[in-house]
Tab-separated table of C-alpha atoms and ligand atoms in Angstrom:
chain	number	residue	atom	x	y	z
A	26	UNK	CA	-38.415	-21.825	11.079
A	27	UNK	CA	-40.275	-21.651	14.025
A	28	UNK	CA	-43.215	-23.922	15.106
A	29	UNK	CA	-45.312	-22.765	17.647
A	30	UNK	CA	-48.667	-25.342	17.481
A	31	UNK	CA	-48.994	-26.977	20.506
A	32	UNK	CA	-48.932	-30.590	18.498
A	33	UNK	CA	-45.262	-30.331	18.154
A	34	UNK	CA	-44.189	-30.823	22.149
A	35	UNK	CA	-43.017	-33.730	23.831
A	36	UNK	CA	-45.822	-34.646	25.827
A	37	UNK	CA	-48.366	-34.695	22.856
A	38	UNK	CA	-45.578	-36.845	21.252
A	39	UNK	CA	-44.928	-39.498	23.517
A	40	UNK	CA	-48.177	-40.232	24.635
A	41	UNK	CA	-48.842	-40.915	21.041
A	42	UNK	CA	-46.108	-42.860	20.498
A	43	UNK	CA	-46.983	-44.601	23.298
A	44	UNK	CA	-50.527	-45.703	22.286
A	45	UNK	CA	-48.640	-46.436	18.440
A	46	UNK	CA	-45.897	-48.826	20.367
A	47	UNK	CA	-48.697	-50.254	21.762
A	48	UNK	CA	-50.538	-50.681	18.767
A	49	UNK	CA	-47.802	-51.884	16.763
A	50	UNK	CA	-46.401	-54.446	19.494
A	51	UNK	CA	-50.005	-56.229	19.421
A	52	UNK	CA	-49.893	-56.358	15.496
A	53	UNK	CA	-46.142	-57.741	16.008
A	54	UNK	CA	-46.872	-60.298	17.809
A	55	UNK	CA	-50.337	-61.416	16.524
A	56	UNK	CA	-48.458	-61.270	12.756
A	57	UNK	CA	-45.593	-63.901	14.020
A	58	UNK	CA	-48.230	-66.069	15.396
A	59	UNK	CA	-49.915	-66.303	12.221
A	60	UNK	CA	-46.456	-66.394	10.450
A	61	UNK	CA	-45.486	-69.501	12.140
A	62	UNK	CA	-48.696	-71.270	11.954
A	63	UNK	CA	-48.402	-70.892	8.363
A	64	UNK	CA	-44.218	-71.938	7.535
A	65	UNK	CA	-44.006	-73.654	11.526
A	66	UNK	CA	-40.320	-73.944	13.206
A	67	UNK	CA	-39.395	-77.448	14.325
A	68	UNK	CA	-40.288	-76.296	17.580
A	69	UNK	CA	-43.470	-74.566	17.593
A	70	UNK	CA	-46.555	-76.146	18.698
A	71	UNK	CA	-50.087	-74.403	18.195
A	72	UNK	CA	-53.239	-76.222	19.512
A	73	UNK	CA	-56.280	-76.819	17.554
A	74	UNK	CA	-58.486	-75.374	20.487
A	75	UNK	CA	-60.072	-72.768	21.292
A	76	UNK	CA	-61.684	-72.803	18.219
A	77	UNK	CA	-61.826	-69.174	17.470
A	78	UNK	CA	-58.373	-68.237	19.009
A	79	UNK	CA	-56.936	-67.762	15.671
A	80	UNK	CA	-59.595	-65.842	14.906
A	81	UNK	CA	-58.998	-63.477	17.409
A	82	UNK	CA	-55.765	-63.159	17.094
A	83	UNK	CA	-55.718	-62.398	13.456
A	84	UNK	CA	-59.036	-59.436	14.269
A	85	UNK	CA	-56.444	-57.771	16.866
A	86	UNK	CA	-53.905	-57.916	13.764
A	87	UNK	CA	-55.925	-55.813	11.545
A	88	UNK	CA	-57.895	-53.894	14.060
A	89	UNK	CA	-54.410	-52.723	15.558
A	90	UNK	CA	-52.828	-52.077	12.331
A	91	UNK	CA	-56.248	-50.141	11.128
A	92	UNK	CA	-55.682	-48.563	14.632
A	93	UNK	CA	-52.295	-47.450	13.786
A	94	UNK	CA	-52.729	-45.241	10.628
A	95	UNK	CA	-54.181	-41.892	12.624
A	96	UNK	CA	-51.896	-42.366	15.509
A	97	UNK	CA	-48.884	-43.000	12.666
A	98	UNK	CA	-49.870	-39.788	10.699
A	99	UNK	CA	-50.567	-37.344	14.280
A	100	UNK	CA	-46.948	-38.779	15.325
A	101	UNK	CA	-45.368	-37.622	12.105
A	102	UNK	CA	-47.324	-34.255	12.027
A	103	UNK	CA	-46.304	-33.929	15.337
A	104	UNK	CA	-42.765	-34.386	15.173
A	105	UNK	CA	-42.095	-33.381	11.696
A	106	UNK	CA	-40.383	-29.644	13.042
A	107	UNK	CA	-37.475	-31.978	14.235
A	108	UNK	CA	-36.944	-32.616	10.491
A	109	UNK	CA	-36.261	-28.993	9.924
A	110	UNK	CA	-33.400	-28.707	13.116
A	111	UNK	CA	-30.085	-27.857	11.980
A	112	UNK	CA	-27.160	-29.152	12.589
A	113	UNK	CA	-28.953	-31.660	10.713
A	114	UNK	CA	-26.380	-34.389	12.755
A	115	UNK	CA	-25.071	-33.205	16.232
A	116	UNK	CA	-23.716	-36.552	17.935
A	117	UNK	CA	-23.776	-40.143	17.417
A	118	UNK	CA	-26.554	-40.834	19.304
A	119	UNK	CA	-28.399	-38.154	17.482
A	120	UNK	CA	-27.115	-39.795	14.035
A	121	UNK	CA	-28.527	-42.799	15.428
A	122	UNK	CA	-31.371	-41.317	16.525
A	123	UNK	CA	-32.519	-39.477	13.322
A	124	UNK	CA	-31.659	-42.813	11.058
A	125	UNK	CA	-33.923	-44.797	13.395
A	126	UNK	CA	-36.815	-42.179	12.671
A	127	UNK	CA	-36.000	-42.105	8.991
A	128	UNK	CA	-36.014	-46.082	8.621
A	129	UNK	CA	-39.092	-46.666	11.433
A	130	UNK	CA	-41.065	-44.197	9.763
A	131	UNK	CA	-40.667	-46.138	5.984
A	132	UNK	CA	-41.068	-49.385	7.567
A	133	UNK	CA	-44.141	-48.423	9.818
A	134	UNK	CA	-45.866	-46.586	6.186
A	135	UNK	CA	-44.970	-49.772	4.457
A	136	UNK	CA	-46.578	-52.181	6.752
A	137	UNK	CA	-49.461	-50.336	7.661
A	138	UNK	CA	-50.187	-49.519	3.308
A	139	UNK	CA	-49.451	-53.030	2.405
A	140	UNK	CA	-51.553	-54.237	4.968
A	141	UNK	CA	-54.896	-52.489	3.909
A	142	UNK	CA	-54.130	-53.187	0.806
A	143	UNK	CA	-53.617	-56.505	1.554
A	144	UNK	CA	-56.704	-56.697	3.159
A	145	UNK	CA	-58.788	-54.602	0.615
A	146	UNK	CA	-56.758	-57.585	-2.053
A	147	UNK	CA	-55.410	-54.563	-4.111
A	148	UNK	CA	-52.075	-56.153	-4.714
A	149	UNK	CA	-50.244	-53.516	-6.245
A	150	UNK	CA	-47.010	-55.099	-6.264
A	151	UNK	CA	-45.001	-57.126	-7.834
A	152	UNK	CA	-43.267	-58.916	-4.781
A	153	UNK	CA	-44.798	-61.549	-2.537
A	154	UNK	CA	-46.936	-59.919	-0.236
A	155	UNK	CA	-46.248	-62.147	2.914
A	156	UNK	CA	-42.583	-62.316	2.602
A	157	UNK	CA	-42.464	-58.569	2.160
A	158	UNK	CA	-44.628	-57.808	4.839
A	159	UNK	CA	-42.890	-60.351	7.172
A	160	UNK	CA	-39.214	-58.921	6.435
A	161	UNK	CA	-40.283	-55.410	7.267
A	162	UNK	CA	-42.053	-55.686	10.401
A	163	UNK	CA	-38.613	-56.807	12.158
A	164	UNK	CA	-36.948	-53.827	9.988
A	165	UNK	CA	-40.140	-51.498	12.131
A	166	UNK	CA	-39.554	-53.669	15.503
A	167	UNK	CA	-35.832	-53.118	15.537
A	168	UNK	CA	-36.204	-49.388	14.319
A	169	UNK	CA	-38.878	-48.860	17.134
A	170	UNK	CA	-36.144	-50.153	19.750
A	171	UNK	CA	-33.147	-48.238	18.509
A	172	UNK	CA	-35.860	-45.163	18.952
A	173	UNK	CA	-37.153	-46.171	22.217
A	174	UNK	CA	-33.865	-46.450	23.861
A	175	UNK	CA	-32.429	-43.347	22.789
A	176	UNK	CA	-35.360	-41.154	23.731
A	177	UNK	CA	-36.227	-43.120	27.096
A	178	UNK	CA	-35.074	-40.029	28.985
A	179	UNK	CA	-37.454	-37.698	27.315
A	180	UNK	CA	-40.409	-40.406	27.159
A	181	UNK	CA	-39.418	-40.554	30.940
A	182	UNK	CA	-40.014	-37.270	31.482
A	183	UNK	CA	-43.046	-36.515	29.176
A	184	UNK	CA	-44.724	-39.269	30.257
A	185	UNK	CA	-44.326	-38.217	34.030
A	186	UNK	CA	-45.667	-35.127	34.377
A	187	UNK	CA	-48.898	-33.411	35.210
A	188	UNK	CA	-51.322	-34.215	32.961
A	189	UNK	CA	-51.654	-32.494	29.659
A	190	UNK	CA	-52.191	-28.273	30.915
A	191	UNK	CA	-53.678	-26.565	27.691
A	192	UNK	CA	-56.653	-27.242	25.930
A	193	UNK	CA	-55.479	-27.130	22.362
A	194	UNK	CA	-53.048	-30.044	22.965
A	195	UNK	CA	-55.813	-31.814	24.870
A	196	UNK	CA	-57.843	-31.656	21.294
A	197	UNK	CA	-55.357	-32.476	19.762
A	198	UNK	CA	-55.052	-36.099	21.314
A	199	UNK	CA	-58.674	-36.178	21.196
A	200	UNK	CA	-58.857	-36.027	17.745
A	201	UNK	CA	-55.927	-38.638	17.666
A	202	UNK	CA	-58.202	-40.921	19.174
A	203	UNK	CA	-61.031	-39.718	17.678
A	204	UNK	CA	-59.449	-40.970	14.546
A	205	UNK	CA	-58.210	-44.034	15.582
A	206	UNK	CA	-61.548	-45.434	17.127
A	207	UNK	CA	-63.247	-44.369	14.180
A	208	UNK	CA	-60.832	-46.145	11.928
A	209	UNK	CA	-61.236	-49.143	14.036
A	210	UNK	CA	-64.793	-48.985	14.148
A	211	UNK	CA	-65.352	-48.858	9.978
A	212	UNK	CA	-63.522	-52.043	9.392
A	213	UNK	CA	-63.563	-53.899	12.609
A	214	UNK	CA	-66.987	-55.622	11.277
A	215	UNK	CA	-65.003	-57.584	9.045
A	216	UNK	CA	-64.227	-59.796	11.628
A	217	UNK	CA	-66.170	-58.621	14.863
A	218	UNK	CA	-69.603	-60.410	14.334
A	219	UNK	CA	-72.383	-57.497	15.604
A	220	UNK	CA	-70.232	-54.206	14.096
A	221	UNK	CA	-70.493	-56.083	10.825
A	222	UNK	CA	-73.415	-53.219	10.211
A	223	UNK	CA	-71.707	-50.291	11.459
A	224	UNK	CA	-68.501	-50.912	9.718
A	225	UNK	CA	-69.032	-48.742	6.463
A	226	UNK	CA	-66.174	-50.273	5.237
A	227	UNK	CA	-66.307	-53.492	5.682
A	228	UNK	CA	-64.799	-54.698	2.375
A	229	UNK	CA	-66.756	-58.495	3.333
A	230	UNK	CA	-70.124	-58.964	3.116
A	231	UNK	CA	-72.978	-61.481	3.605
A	232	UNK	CA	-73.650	-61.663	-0.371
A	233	UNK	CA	-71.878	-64.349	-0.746
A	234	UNK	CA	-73.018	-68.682	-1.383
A	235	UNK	CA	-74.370	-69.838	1.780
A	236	UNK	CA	-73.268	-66.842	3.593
A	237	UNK	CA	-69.793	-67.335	4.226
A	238	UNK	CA	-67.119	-64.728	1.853
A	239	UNK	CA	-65.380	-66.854	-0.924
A	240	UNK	CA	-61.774	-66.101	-1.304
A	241	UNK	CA	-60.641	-68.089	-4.295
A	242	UNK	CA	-63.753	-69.132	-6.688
A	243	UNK	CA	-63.702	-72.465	-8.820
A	244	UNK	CA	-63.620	-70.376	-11.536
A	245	UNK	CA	-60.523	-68.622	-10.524
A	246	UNK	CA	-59.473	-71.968	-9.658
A	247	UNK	CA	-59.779	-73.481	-12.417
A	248	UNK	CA	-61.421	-76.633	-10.980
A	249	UNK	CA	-65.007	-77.516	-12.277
A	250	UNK	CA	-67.549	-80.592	-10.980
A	251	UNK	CA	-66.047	-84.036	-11.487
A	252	UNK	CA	-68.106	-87.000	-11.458
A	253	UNK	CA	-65.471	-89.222	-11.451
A	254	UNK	CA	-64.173	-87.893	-8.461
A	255	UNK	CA	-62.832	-90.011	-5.577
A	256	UNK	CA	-61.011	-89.069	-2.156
A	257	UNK	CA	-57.452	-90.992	-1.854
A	258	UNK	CA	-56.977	-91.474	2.199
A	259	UNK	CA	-53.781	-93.315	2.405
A	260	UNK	CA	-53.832	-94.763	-0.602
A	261	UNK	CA	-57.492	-95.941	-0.021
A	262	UNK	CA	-60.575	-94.904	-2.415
A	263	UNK	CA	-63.624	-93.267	-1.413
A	264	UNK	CA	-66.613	-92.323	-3.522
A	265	UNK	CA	-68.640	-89.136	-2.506
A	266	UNK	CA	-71.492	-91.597	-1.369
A	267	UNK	CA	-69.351	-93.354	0.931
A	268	UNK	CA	-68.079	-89.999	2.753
A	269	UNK	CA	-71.718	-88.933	2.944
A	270	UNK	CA	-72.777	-92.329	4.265
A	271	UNK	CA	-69.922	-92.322	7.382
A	272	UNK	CA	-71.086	-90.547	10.908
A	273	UNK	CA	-70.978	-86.853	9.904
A	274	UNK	CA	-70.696	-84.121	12.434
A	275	UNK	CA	-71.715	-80.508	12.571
A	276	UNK	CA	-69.863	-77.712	14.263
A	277	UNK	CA	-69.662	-74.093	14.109
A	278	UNK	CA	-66.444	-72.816	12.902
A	279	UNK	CA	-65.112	-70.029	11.804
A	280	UNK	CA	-63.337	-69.065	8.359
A	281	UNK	CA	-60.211	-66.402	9.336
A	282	UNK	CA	-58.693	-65.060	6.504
A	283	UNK	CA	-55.214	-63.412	6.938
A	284	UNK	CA	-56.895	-61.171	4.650
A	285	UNK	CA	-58.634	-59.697	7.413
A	286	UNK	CA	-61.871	-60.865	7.223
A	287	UNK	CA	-63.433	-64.184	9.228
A	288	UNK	CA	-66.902	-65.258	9.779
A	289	UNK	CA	-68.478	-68.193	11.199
A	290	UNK	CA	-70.790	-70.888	9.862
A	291	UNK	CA	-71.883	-74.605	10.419
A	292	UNK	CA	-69.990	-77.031	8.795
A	293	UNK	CA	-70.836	-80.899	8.675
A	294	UNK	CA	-68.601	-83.477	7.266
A	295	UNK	CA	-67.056	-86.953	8.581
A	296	UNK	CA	-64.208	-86.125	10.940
A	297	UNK	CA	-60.778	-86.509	9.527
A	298	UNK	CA	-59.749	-89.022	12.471
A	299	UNK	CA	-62.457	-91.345	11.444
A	300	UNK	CA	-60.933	-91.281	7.764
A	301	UNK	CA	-57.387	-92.223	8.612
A	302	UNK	CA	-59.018	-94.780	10.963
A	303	UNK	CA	-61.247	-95.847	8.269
A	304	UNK	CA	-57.344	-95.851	5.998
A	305	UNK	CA	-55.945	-97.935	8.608
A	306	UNK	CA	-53.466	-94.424	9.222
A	307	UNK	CA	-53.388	-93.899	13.597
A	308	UNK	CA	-54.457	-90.881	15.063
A	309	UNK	CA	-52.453	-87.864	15.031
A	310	UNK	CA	-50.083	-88.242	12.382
A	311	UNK	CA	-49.768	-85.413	10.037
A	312	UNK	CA	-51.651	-85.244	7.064
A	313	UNK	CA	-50.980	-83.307	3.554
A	314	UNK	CA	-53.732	-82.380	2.037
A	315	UNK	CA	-54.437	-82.101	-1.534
A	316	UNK	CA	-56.580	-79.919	-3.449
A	317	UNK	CA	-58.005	-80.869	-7.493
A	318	UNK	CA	-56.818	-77.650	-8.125
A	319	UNK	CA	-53.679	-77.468	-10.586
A	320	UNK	CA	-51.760	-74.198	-9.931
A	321	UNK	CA	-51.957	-71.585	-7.473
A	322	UNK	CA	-49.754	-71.081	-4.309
A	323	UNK	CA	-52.823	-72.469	-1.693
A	324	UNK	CA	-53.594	-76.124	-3.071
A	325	UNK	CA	-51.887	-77.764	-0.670
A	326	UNK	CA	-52.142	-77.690	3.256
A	327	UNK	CA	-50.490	-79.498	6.405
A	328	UNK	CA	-52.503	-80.565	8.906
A	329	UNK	CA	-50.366	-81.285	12.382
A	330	UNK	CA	-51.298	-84.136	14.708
A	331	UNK	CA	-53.082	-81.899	17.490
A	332	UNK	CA	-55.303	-80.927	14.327
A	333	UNK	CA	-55.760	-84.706	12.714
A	334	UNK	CA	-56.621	-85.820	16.078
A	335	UNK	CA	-58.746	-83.501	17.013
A	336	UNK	CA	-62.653	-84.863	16.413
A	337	UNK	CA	-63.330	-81.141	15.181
A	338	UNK	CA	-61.149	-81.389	12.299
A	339	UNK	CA	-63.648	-81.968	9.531
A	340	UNK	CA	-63.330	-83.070	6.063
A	341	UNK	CA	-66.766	-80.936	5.494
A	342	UNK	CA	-69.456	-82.006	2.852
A	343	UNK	CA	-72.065	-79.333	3.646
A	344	UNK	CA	-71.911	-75.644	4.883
A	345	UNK	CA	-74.669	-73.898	6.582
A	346	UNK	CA	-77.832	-76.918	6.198
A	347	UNK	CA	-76.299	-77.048	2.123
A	348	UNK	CA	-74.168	-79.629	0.121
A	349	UNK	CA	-71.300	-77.218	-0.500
A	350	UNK	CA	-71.420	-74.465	-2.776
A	351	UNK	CA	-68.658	-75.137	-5.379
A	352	UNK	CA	-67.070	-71.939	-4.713
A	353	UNK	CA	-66.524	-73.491	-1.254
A	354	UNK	CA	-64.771	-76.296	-2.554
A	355	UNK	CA	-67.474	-78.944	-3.620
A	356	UNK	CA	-67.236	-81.940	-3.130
A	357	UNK	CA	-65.369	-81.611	0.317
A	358	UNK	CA	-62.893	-79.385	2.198
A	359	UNK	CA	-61.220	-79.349	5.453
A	360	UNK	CA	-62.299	-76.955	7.768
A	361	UNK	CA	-60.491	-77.394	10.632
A	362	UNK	CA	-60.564	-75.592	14.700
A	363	UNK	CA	-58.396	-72.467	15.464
A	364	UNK	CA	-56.508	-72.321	12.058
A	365	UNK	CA	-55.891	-69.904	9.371
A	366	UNK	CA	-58.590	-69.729	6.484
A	367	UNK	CA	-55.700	-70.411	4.152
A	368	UNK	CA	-54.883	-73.510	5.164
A	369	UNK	CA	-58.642	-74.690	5.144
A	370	UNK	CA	-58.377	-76.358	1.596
A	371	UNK	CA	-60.944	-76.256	-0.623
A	372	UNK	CA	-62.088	-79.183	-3.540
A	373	UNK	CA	-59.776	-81.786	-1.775
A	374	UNK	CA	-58.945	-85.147	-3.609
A	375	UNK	CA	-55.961	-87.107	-1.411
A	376	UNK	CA	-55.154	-86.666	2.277
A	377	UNK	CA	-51.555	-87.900	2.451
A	378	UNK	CA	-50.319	-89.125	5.310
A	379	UNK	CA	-46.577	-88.066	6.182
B	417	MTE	N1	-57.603	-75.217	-3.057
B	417	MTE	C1	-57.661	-74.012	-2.450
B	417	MTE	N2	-58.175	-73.929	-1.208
B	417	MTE	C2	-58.242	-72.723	-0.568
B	417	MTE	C3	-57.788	-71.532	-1.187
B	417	MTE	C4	-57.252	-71.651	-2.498
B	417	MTE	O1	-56.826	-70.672	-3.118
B	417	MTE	N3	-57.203	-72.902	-3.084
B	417	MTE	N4	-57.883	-70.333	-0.514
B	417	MTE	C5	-57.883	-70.408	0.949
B	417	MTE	C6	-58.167	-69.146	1.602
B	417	MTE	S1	-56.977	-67.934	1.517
B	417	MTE	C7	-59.280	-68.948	2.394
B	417	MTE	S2	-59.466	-67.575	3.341
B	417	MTE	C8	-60.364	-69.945	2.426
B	417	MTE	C9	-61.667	-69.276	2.107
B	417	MTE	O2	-62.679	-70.211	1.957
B	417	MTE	P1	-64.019	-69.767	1.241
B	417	MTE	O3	-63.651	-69.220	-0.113
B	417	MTE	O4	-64.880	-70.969	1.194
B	417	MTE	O5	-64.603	-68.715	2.136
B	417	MTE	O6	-60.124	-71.021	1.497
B	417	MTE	C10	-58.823	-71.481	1.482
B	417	MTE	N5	-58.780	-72.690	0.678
B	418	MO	MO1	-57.459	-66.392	3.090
């Protein structure tokens, strides 16, 4: 078979794999950060400020794994002659080389299509989606190494010389772009405040209670209004009066989903460092919060001493100028700085100290 489109040539081919290591690396590294925030090693440390770091972190995540799916498919379209090469295995190296593509290209598909799904909450499977997802991006990291070192001398060489000389090639990598950047720019208003128009996809919108998305309703939940209710500090009681009659505080914080979606809004609640005071518990201990609900895998949350002792770190009692929507966890959640939405439990009853 003979290919002849000017797609299928080295330069075309590395520079895209170029912009897709690039892409990928970023999505790497932002998905470990939120990994360990979430299950963190003895000895890593994340810091409750800036506020919306997180939040940024976890946008580049899904804008450079939205990013990725053009730049994936014109990589495999342009390399996918190489598949029909005979001898199908020449050396080791090219054994190597081959198995790396095979096993890069599955894990790079699998991550980028249980990502959007992930994101769009189509969960298809039947596995956890974190684990999964977790497990196979070091499967796509090592594969992209392996692949990177054995074709460093043509990348060299691609990558060196004069810039791109025929026009068809050139339109080509436009349209690679093109792609991406429009990709990018249809979801990217999930999270980036002012393309939240232009994003045609944005699967979040403002329709929501008080503005802000709702992940998990009470329904879902299971958890209903309880007049009865009290918050257990320590071991110490307090009625919903008593939390509204403490010094409150308002700040603007944002939810960020690992779902893909965040969004900002103004929270007011008493500060959880005046609670533990008020429990006789010091400043910056950890805390485990609890949540009314019964089942479900987010109904519990750890909050680290940078976070208890920061003054930011709210147990909130209104959102947006309104007692909180029960959908957003009435009577009270915590909403604290520069963390991931999931671990900003909603309907809390008993901050443990541990
Ligand atoms: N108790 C409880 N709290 C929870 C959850 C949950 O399932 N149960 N979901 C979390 C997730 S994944 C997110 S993103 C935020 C969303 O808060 P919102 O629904 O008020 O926007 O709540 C968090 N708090
Ligand atoms: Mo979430």
């Amino acid at each position: 078979m003979k290919f002849t489109s000017t797609a299928h040539h080295e330069k075309a081919t590395s520079r895209i794999g170029l912009w897709l290591g690039i892409a990928f690396l970023v999505c790497f590294v932002t998905g470990l950060v939120s990994h360990a925030i979430q299950h963190p090693p003895s000895w890593f440390f994340w810091p409750s400020r800036p506020v919306n770091l997180y939040r940024v972190t976890q946008g580049l995540h899904v804008v450079s794994g939205v990013a990725a799916i053009p730049l994936l498919l014109a990589k495999l379209w342009s390399v996918y002659p190489k598949l029909f090469e005979r001898p199908l295995i020449k050396s080791l190296p090219h054994a190597l080389e081959r198995g790396s593509i095979l096993v890069l290209s599955g894990a790079a598909f699998f991550e980028l299509v249980t990502g959007i799904l992930n994101v769009g909450q189509n969960y298809l499977w039947s596995f956890y989606f974190p684990d999964a997802h977790y497990a196979v991006a070091w499967v796509a990291v090592g594969s992209i190494l392996v692949h990177i070192g054995v074709k460093l001398p043509i990348i060299r060489r691609a990558l060196q010389r004069d810039p791109l000389p025929d026009a068809s090639r050139r339109a080509f990598l436009r349209t690679t772009w093109l792609a991406s950047g429009a990709a990018v720019v249809a979801t990217a208003g999930v999270t980036v405040p002012f393309l939240r128009d232009v994003s045609v996809l944005a699967w979040r919108s403002n329709k929501a209670p008080q503005g802000v998305p709702v992940n998990r309703t009470a329904v879902a939940a299971g958890v209903v209004r309880d007049p009865s209710w009290t918050l257990d500090v320590a071991g110490k009681r307090f009625t919903l009066a008593e939390l509204t009659a403490m010094r409150q505080t308002t700040a603007d914080l944002p939810i960020a989903c690992v779902e893909g979606w965040s969004q900002s809004a103004s929270w007011t609640g008493v500060p959880v460092v005046d609670l533990l005071a008020a429990a006789g518990a010091g400043p910056g201990v950890s805390v485990k919060v609890h949540s009314m609900e019964q089942n479900g895998l987010y109904r519990t949350s750890v909050l680290p001493g940078a976070h208890t002792r920061d003054p930011l770190t709210l147990l909130a009692l209104r959102c947006n100028g309104e007692v909180l929507d029960l959908d957003h966890g009435y009577p009270c959640r915590i909403i604290a700085p520069n963390r991931p939405g999931v671990l900003q439990t909603k309907w809390v009853n008993r901050l443990e100290v541990l």
